[in-house]
Tab-separated table of C-alpha atoms and ligand atoms in Angstrom:
chain	number	residue	atom	x	y	z
A	778	MET	CA	0.000	0.000	0.000
A	779	ASP	CA	1.207	3.538	-0.716
A	780	LEU	CA	2.047	5.279	2.558
A	781	ALA	CA	1.137	8.714	1.231
A	782	LYS	CA	-2.423	7.400	0.729
A	783	ILE	CA	-2.777	5.636	4.108
A	784	ILE	CA	-1.798	8.660	6.140
A	785	LYS	CA	-4.717	10.669	4.779
A	786	ARG	CA	-7.243	8.347	6.469
A	787	LYS	CA	-7.270	8.907	10.260
A	788	THR	CA	-5.045	9.378	13.310
A	789	MET	CA	-2.641	6.523	12.858
A	790	PHE	CA	-0.096	4.895	15.097
A	791	SER	CA	3.476	4.473	13.888
A	792	PHE	CA	6.880	4.156	15.475
A	793	GLU	CA	10.542	3.774	14.706
A	794	VAL	CA	13.137	1.190	15.671
A	795	LEU	CA	16.930	1.129	15.510
A	796	PRO	CA	18.870	-1.620	13.697
A	797	PRO	CA	20.725	-3.842	16.211
A	798	LEU	CA	24.294	-3.049	17.245
A	799	LYS	CA	26.794	-4.853	15.007
A	800	GLY	CA	26.905	-8.565	15.955
A	801	ARG	CA	23.584	-8.571	17.868
A	802	SER	CA	20.552	-10.574	16.816
A	803	ILE	CA	17.492	-9.204	15.020
A	804	GLU	CA	15.301	-10.901	17.675
A	805	GLY	CA	15.687	-7.787	19.861
A	806	ILE	CA	13.806	-5.764	17.228
A	807	TYR	CA	10.967	-8.293	17.124
A	808	LYS	CA	10.743	-8.017	20.932
A	809	THR	CA	10.334	-4.248	20.516
A	810	ILE	CA	7.682	-4.604	17.822
A	811	ASP	CA	5.577	-7.477	19.213
A	812	PRO	CA	4.012	-5.608	22.177
A	813	LEU	CA	3.082	-2.716	19.845
A	814	LEU	CA	1.166	-4.830	17.310
A	815	GLU	CA	-2.084	-4.626	19.284
A	816	PHE	CA	-2.270	-0.902	18.374
A	817	TYR	CA	-2.213	-1.666	14.619
A	818	PRO	CA	0.852	0.301	13.541
A	819	GLN	CA	0.284	1.466	9.981
A	820	PHE	CA	3.989	1.763	9.338
A	821	ILE	CA	7.294	1.131	11.072
A	822	ASN	CA	10.367	3.271	10.447
A	823	ILE	CA	13.872	1.859	10.600
A	824	THR	CA	16.562	4.414	11.355
A	825	THR	CA	19.954	4.544	9.677
A	826	HIS	CA	22.808	5.104	12.064
A	827	CYS	CA	25.000	7.990	11.016
A	828	GLU	CA	28.593	7.180	10.217
A	829	GLN	CA	31.437	7.550	12.695
A	830	TYR	CA	35.186	7.641	12.122
A	831	ASP	CA	37.966	5.883	14.049
A	832	ALA	CA	41.339	7.451	14.950
A	833	ASN	CA	42.671	6.596	11.461
A	834	GLY	CA	39.757	8.299	9.730
A	835	LYS	CA	38.185	4.964	8.771
A	836	ARG	CA	34.404	5.102	8.362
A	837	LEU	CA	32.417	2.920	10.785
A	838	ARG	CA	28.754	2.173	11.397
A	839	LYS	CA	27.738	0.772	14.779
A	840	ARG	CA	24.259	-0.182	13.599
A	841	PRO	CA	24.431	-1.233	9.953
A	842	GLY	CA	21.698	-3.304	8.313
A	843	THR	CA	18.796	-0.887	7.778
A	844	VAL	CA	17.818	-2.446	4.431
A	845	ALA	CA	17.896	-6.047	5.726
A	846	VAL	CA	16.050	-5.114	8.935
A	847	ALA	CA	13.376	-3.282	6.906
A	848	SER	CA	12.951	-6.315	4.665
A	849	ALA	CA	12.788	-8.748	7.625
A	850	ILE	CA	10.102	-6.637	9.378
A	851	HIS	CA	8.155	-6.228	6.133
A	852	HIS	CA	8.039	-9.982	5.547
A	853	LYS	CA	7.451	-11.056	9.150
A	854	TYR	CA	4.628	-8.611	9.930
A	855	ASN	CA	3.311	-7.509	6.535
A	856	ILE	CA	3.283	-3.894	7.762
A	857	PRO	CA	4.674	-1.117	5.515
A	858	VAL	CA	8.235	-0.263	6.471
A	859	VAL	CA	10.000	3.054	6.033
A	860	PRO	CA	13.791	2.816	6.013
A	861	HIS	CA	15.633	6.084	6.630
A	862	ILE	CA	17.951	7.045	3.769
A	863	LEU	CA	20.786	9.460	4.565
A	864	CYS	CA	23.049	11.768	2.588
A	865	GLY	CA	25.812	11.579	5.236
A	866	GLY	CA	28.287	8.728	4.905
A	867	PHE	CA	27.165	7.692	1.414
A	868	THR	CA	28.364	8.659	-2.043
A	869	ARG	CA	25.620	9.081	-4.644
A	870	GLU	CA	26.732	5.781	-6.141
A	871	GLU	CA	26.397	3.936	-2.810
A	872	THR	CA	22.977	5.531	-2.354
A	873	GLU	CA	21.923	4.321	-5.782
A	874	TYR	CA	22.896	0.742	-4.854
A	875	VAL	CA	20.899	0.950	-1.598
A	876	LEU	CA	17.886	2.228	-3.536
A	877	ILE	CA	18.219	-0.533	-6.136
A	878	ASP	CA	18.282	-3.141	-3.324
A	879	LEU	CA	15.131	-1.603	-1.804
A	880	HIS	CA	13.430	-1.538	-5.202
A	881	TYR	CA	14.144	-5.266	-5.718
A	882	LEU	CA	12.800	-5.975	-2.216
A	883	GLY	CA	9.561	-4.103	-2.970
A	884	ILE	CA	10.228	-1.481	-0.275
A	885	THR	CA	9.078	1.812	-1.728
A	886	ASN	CA	8.440	4.112	1.269
A	887	LEU	CA	11.455	6.111	2.427
A	888	LEU	CA	12.215	8.837	4.957
A	889	VAL	CA	14.798	11.009	3.218
A	890	LEU	CA	17.280	12.767	5.514
A	891	ARG	CA	20.592	14.547	5.465
A	892	GLY	CA	22.032	12.951	8.631
A	893	ASP	CA	24.633	14.732	10.738
A	894	GLY	CA	27.815	12.883	9.926
A	895	ARG	CA	31.297	13.400	11.260
A	896	ASN	CA	30.897	17.067	12.205
A	897	LYS	CA	27.473	18.070	13.466
A	898	GLU	CA	28.188	21.812	13.291
A	899	HIS	CA	29.598	21.723	9.740
A	900	PHE	CA	28.044	18.842	7.846
A	901	GLN	CA	30.476	17.253	5.393
A	902	PRO	CA	29.019	15.065	2.661
A	903	GLU	CA	31.144	12.280	1.211
A	904	GLU	CA	33.015	13.198	-1.940
A	905	ASN	CA	30.314	12.962	-4.598
A	906	GLY	CA	27.666	12.575	-1.888
A	907	ASN	CA	24.433	14.528	-1.480
A	908	ARG	CA	24.770	17.683	0.636
A	909	TYR	CA	21.119	18.315	1.527
A	910	ALA	CA	18.061	16.086	1.790
A	911	VAL	CA	16.624	17.961	-1.211
A	912	GLU	CA	19.520	16.718	-3.390
A	913	LEU	CA	18.821	13.138	-2.287
A	914	LEU	CA	15.145	13.656	-3.187
A	915	HIS	CA	16.249	14.755	-6.685
A	916	GLN	CA	18.368	11.598	-7.037
A	917	ILE	CA	15.356	9.459	-6.018
A	918	ASP	CA	13.062	11.398	-8.340
A	919	ASP	CA	15.492	10.750	-11.215
A	920	MET	CA	15.256	7.012	-10.514
A	921	ASN	CA	11.452	7.279	-10.358
A	922	HIS	CA	11.754	8.618	-13.923
A	923	GLY	CA	14.122	5.814	-14.968
A	924	LYS	CA	17.290	7.928	-14.821
A	925	TYR	CA	20.315	6.427	-13.069
A	926	LEU	CA	23.783	7.904	-12.429
A	927	GLY	CA	25.685	8.266	-15.671
A	928	ASP	CA	22.572	8.027	-17.852
A	929	THR	CA	22.072	10.846	-20.297
A	930	GLU	CA	18.501	9.826	-21.087
A	931	PRO	CA	15.831	8.273	-18.831
A	932	ASN	CA	14.727	4.726	-19.572
A	933	SER	CA	10.957	4.470	-19.175
A	934	SER	CA	11.114	0.724	-18.490
A	935	ALA	CA	13.523	1.181	-15.532
A	936	LYS	CA	11.398	3.445	-13.305
A	937	THR	CA	11.325	2.955	-9.528
A	938	SER	CA	8.258	3.949	-7.501
A	939	PHE	CA	9.606	5.439	-4.294
A	940	SER	CA	7.376	7.570	-2.103
A	941	CYS	CA	9.265	9.917	0.224
A	942	GLY	CA	8.734	11.661	3.524
A	943	VAL	CA	11.118	14.236	5.010
A	944	ALA	CA	11.962	15.740	8.405
A	945	GLY	CA	10.568	19.039	9.749
A	946	TYR	CA	11.562	20.998	12.845
A	947	PRO	CA	8.848	22.853	14.833
A	948	GLU	CA	11.636	24.552	16.833
A	949	LYS	CA	13.913	24.972	13.759
A	950	HIS	CA	16.843	22.843	12.673
A	951	TYR	CA	19.935	23.678	14.726
A	952	SER	CA	21.942	25.017	11.773
A	953	ALA	CA	19.195	27.210	10.243
A	954	SER	CA	19.447	30.914	11.028
A	955	SER	CA	15.670	31.251	11.525
A	956	LEU	CA	12.534	29.125	11.548
A	957	ASP	CA	11.279	30.982	8.442
A	958	GLU	CA	14.457	30.119	6.522
A	959	ASP	CA	14.216	26.488	7.657
A	960	ILE	CA	10.575	26.325	6.517
A	961	GLN	CA	11.598	27.716	3.098
A	962	HIS	CA	14.060	24.804	2.787
A	963	LEU	CA	11.306	22.441	3.938
A	964	LYS	CA	9.115	23.797	1.142
A	965	GLU	CA	11.924	23.048	-1.328
A	966	LYS	CA	11.838	19.419	-0.146
A	967	VAL	CA	8.070	19.242	-0.658
A	968	ASP	CA	8.410	20.875	-4.076
A	969	ALA	CA	11.037	18.211	-4.881
A	970	GLY	CA	8.474	15.468	-4.251
A	971	ALA	CA	8.251	14.847	-0.480
A	972	GLN	CA	4.704	13.657	0.228
A	973	TYR	CA	4.606	14.122	3.975
A	974	ILE	CA	6.680	15.509	6.849
A	975	VAL	CA	7.588	13.831	10.152
A	976	THR	CA	8.627	16.304	12.825
A	977	GLN	CA	11.471	16.275	15.254
A	978	MET	CA	10.343	15.600	18.841
A	979	PHE	CA	8.778	18.500	20.752
A	980	PHE	CA	7.259	18.727	24.221
A	981	ASP	CA	5.143	21.833	23.775
A	982	ASN	CA	2.221	21.172	21.404
A	983	GLN	CA	1.829	24.900	20.744
A	984	LYS	CA	5.206	24.795	18.937
A	985	TYR	CA	3.784	22.127	16.611
A	986	PHE	CA	0.518	24.049	16.039
A	987	ASP	CA	2.444	27.260	15.207
A	988	PHE	CA	4.780	25.314	12.898
A	989	VAL	CA	1.876	23.760	10.992
A	990	GLU	CA	0.301	27.201	10.591
A	991	LYS	CA	3.545	28.696	9.257
A	992	CYS	CA	3.987	25.776	6.856
A	993	ARG	CA	0.434	26.176	5.527
A	994	LYS	CA	1.034	29.935	5.036
A	995	VAL	CA	3.984	29.293	2.706
A	996	GLY	CA	2.007	26.738	0.711
A	997	ILE	CA	3.132	23.442	2.278
A	998	THR	CA	-0.026	21.349	2.059
A	999	VAL	CA	1.263	17.810	2.741
A	1000	PRO	CA	0.461	15.982	6.023
A	1001	ILE	CA	2.705	16.967	8.951
A	1002	ILE	CA	3.082	14.016	11.348
A	1003	PRO	CA	4.152	14.865	14.899
A	1004	GLY	CA	7.083	12.857	16.247
A	1005	ILE	CA	6.791	12.214	19.983
A	1006	LYS	CA	9.366	10.987	22.471
A	1007	PRO	CA	8.248	10.123	26.001
A	1008	VAL	CA	10.924	11.142	28.520
A	1009	GLY	CA	12.203	7.959	30.178
A	1010	PHE	CA	15.203	9.014	32.298
A	1011	MET	CA	16.081	11.866	34.672
A	1012	SER	CA	19.116	12.858	32.564
A	1013	GLN	CA	16.908	13.461	29.511
A	1014	VAL	CA	15.659	16.734	30.964
A	1015	ASP	CA	19.013	18.189	29.823
A	1016	VAL	CA	20.064	15.715	27.139
A	1017	LEU	CA	16.993	15.841	24.859
A	1018	PRO	CA	16.827	19.661	24.547
A	1019	ARG	CA	20.585	19.783	23.914
A	1020	ILE	CA	20.684	17.061	21.268
A	1021	PHE	CA	17.358	17.638	19.540
A	1022	GLY	CA	16.947	21.406	19.961
A	1023	CYS	CA	13.541	21.118	21.638
A	1024	GLU	CA	12.631	23.193	24.697
A	1025	MET	CA	11.013	21.578	27.734
A	1026	PRO	CA	7.966	23.516	28.962
A	1027	GLN	CA	8.518	24.892	32.503
A	1028	GLU	CA	6.027	22.501	34.112
A	1029	LEU	CA	7.598	19.389	32.572
A	1030	ASP	CA	11.105	20.621	33.359
A	1031	LYS	CA	10.131	21.289	37.012
A	1032	ASN	CA	8.407	17.912	37.442
A	1033	LEU	CA	11.347	16.021	35.946
A	1034	ARG	CA	13.898	17.843	38.094
A	1035	ALA	CA	11.888	16.905	41.192
A	1036	CYS	CA	12.252	13.167	40.370
A	1037	LYS	CA	14.510	11.036	42.562
A	1038	THR	CA	14.694	7.963	40.283
A	1039	ASP	CA	14.483	7.123	36.583
A	1040	ALA	CA	11.237	5.263	37.312
A	1041	ASP	CA	9.761	8.551	38.650
A	1042	ALA	CA	11.003	10.373	35.532
A	1043	ALA	CA	9.447	7.740	33.246
A	1044	LYS	CA	6.102	8.190	35.061
A	1045	VAL	CA	6.257	11.965	34.529
A	1046	GLY	CA	7.314	11.420	30.881
A	1047	THR	CA	4.475	8.971	30.263
A	1048	GLU	CA	1.841	11.282	31.738
A	1049	TRP	CA	3.160	14.196	29.678
A	1050	ALA	CA	3.165	12.164	26.455
A	1051	ILE	CA	-0.441	11.030	27.101
A	1052	TYR	CA	-1.492	14.646	27.558
A	1053	GLN	CA	0.396	15.657	24.385
A	1054	ALA	CA	-1.084	12.795	22.369
A	1055	LYS	CA	-4.667	13.466	23.448
A	1056	GLU	CA	-4.384	17.151	22.527
A	1057	LEU	CA	-2.759	16.329	19.173
A	1058	ILE	CA	-5.502	13.815	18.324
A	1059	GLN	CA	-8.117	16.452	19.133
A	1060	TYR	CA	-6.301	18.876	16.815
A	1061	GLY	CA	-6.639	16.262	14.037
A	1062	VAL	CA	-3.063	15.135	13.372
A	1063	PRO	CA	-2.737	12.460	10.659
A	1064	SER	CA	-0.661	10.120	12.823
A	1065	LEU	CA	1.235	9.962	16.085
A	1066	HIS	CA	4.775	8.829	15.315
A	1067	TRP	CA	6.618	7.457	18.356
A	1068	PHE	CA	10.363	7.511	18.804
A	1069	THR	CA	10.275	4.070	20.447
A	1070	TYR	CA	13.852	3.059	19.685
A	1071	SER	CA	14.596	-0.165	21.609
A	1072	ASP	CA	12.130	-0.038	24.518
A	1073	PRO	CA	8.411	-0.306	23.757
A	1074	SER	CA	7.112	-0.389	27.363
A	1075	GLN	CA	6.384	3.328	27.761
A	1076	VAL	CA	4.731	3.591	24.352
A	1077	VAL	CA	2.561	0.553	25.155
A	1078	GLU	CA	1.337	2.276	28.335
A	1079	ILE	CA	0.678	5.517	26.452
A	1080	ALA	CA	-1.083	3.803	23.546
A	1081	LYS	CA	-3.370	1.943	26.013
A	1082	ALA	CA	-4.358	5.294	27.495
A	1083	ILE	CA	-5.077	7.054	24.204
A	1084	TYR	CA	-6.545	4.440	21.828
B	937	FAD	P1	18.049	19.067	5.405
B	937	FAD	O1	16.645	19.150	5.006
B	937	FAD	O2	19.076	18.856	4.341
B	937	FAD	O3	18.390	20.417	6.199
B	937	FAD	C1	19.602	20.542	6.943
B	937	FAD	C2	19.879	22.015	7.195
B	937	FAD	O4	20.237	22.650	5.973
B	937	FAD	C3	18.689	22.810	7.729
B	937	FAD	O5	19.180	23.800	8.590
B	937	FAD	C4	18.073	23.435	6.477
B	937	FAD	O6	17.388	24.643	6.769
B	937	FAD	C5	19.318	23.689	5.628
B	937	FAD	N1	19.084	23.530	4.189
B	937	FAD	C6	18.305	22.610	3.582
B	937	FAD	N2	18.381	22.751	2.227
B	937	FAD	C7	19.234	23.781	2.008
B	937	FAD	C8	19.741	24.398	0.826
B	937	FAD	N3	19.358	23.990	-0.391
B	937	FAD	N4	20.628	25.426	0.975
B	937	FAD	C9	21.017	25.849	2.202
B	937	FAD	N5	20.560	25.299	3.359
B	937	FAD	C10	19.698	24.270	3.259
B	937	FAD	N6	19.511	11.168	11.520
B	937	FAD	C11	20.199	10.019	11.289
B	937	FAD	O7	21.429	10.041	11.206
B	937	FAD	N7	19.535	8.836	11.116
B	937	FAD	C12	18.187	8.740	11.180
B	937	FAD	O8	17.629	7.648	11.003
B	937	FAD	C13	17.432	9.923	11.459
B	937	FAD	N8	16.083	9.900	11.544
B	937	FAD	C14	15.392	11.060	11.771
B	937	FAD	C15	13.992	11.020	11.843
B	937	FAD	C16	13.256	12.193	12.058
B	937	FAD	C17	11.740	12.121	12.135
B	937	FAD	C18	13.948	13.429	12.219
B	937	FAD	C19	13.167	14.707	12.456
B	937	FAD	C20	15.320	13.480	12.149
B	937	FAD	C21	16.068	12.308	11.933
B	937	FAD	N9	17.467	12.309	11.849
B	937	FAD	C22	18.162	11.148	11.615
B	937	FAD	C23	18.215	13.556	12.104
B	937	FAD	C24	18.552	14.342	10.814
B	937	FAD	O9	19.390	13.571	9.989
B	937	FAD	C25	19.257	15.621	11.263
B	937	FAD	O10	18.363	16.442	11.972
B	937	FAD	C26	19.994	16.410	10.184
B	937	FAD	O11	20.819	17.387	10.844
B	937	FAD	C27	19.100	17.176	9.225
B	937	FAD	O12	18.437	16.351	8.370
B	937	FAD	P2	17.364	16.949	7.317
B	937	FAD	O13	16.988	15.849	6.429
B	937	FAD	O14	16.308	17.687	8.028
B	937	FAD	O15	18.316	17.977	6.515
């Protein structure tokens, strides 16, 4: 089924998982997914771990295997999968090979991202790699028209049929000089073929509502799916805003700082996420997309309270 069509139907439930650490079994992913099946996830995203470099400058990936994990989930559960495709760490040629593998496997829904790469402040693409998500969208669009690297003319019998989502940032991407500028770049991604947007995590729903309004004003009409992360540990009160550029509302910040244990913090995080989810459903969001990662327990508790 085409993801762009499903997400127009109702408030859906979706989540994302990480590929296992190198050498670990895929069973851990199934253990994350199984408890969430009762909420009928309409799609499952599989992240791609950004590249790292060792002391000799050699490229490493701690969690390789996104394509194989996506295929395994797709076949085991028959639920649409959405592998994340990155610019960072891949040449255009390597990207083309990944896309060809996905095409052969019948996996056509992608979340198209830049990634952060070796230097978060000054993103460095690989030599002959894509610099921005919009360039990667153009490469995918070329393949959807039957045009591969090195071709001068498209071949109409070699078309792929990828459908792409992209990332949006209600509190602006960290390297953009303003939210308006960031939204202009988001519009470029939609104009380049992105069919929906999944947001970075946020804890203040008003930030999401304002973002949607600003997007609509500049002519972005595609669905904007909120990404939600329940706080699970005391340390996340500082870590999440720092890493993901999302502010904690005063009340949440105060309640988390009053916690004495991680279990207390998870309780506060769960209650906050339930409140966020209920308000977002009332607002009419197309889907609630959960950053589950490797532990489904909190999302199970939240989903029981909201569905
Ligand atoms: P882009 O859209 O390329 O934007 C990056 C920056 O460049 C922005 O500041 C933008 O305003 C600016 N910009 C865009 N186009 C232009 C242009 N043409 N000229 C000048 N400036 C421009 N990271 C991972 O490594 N793996 C994952 O699996 C992953 N999953 C994610 C899932 C979601 C839902 C989200 C929200 C993020 C995810 N990320 C992931 C993080 C993402 O890779 C980073 O946030 C990255 O820094 C930006 O990616 P992007 O696709 O938004 O970049």
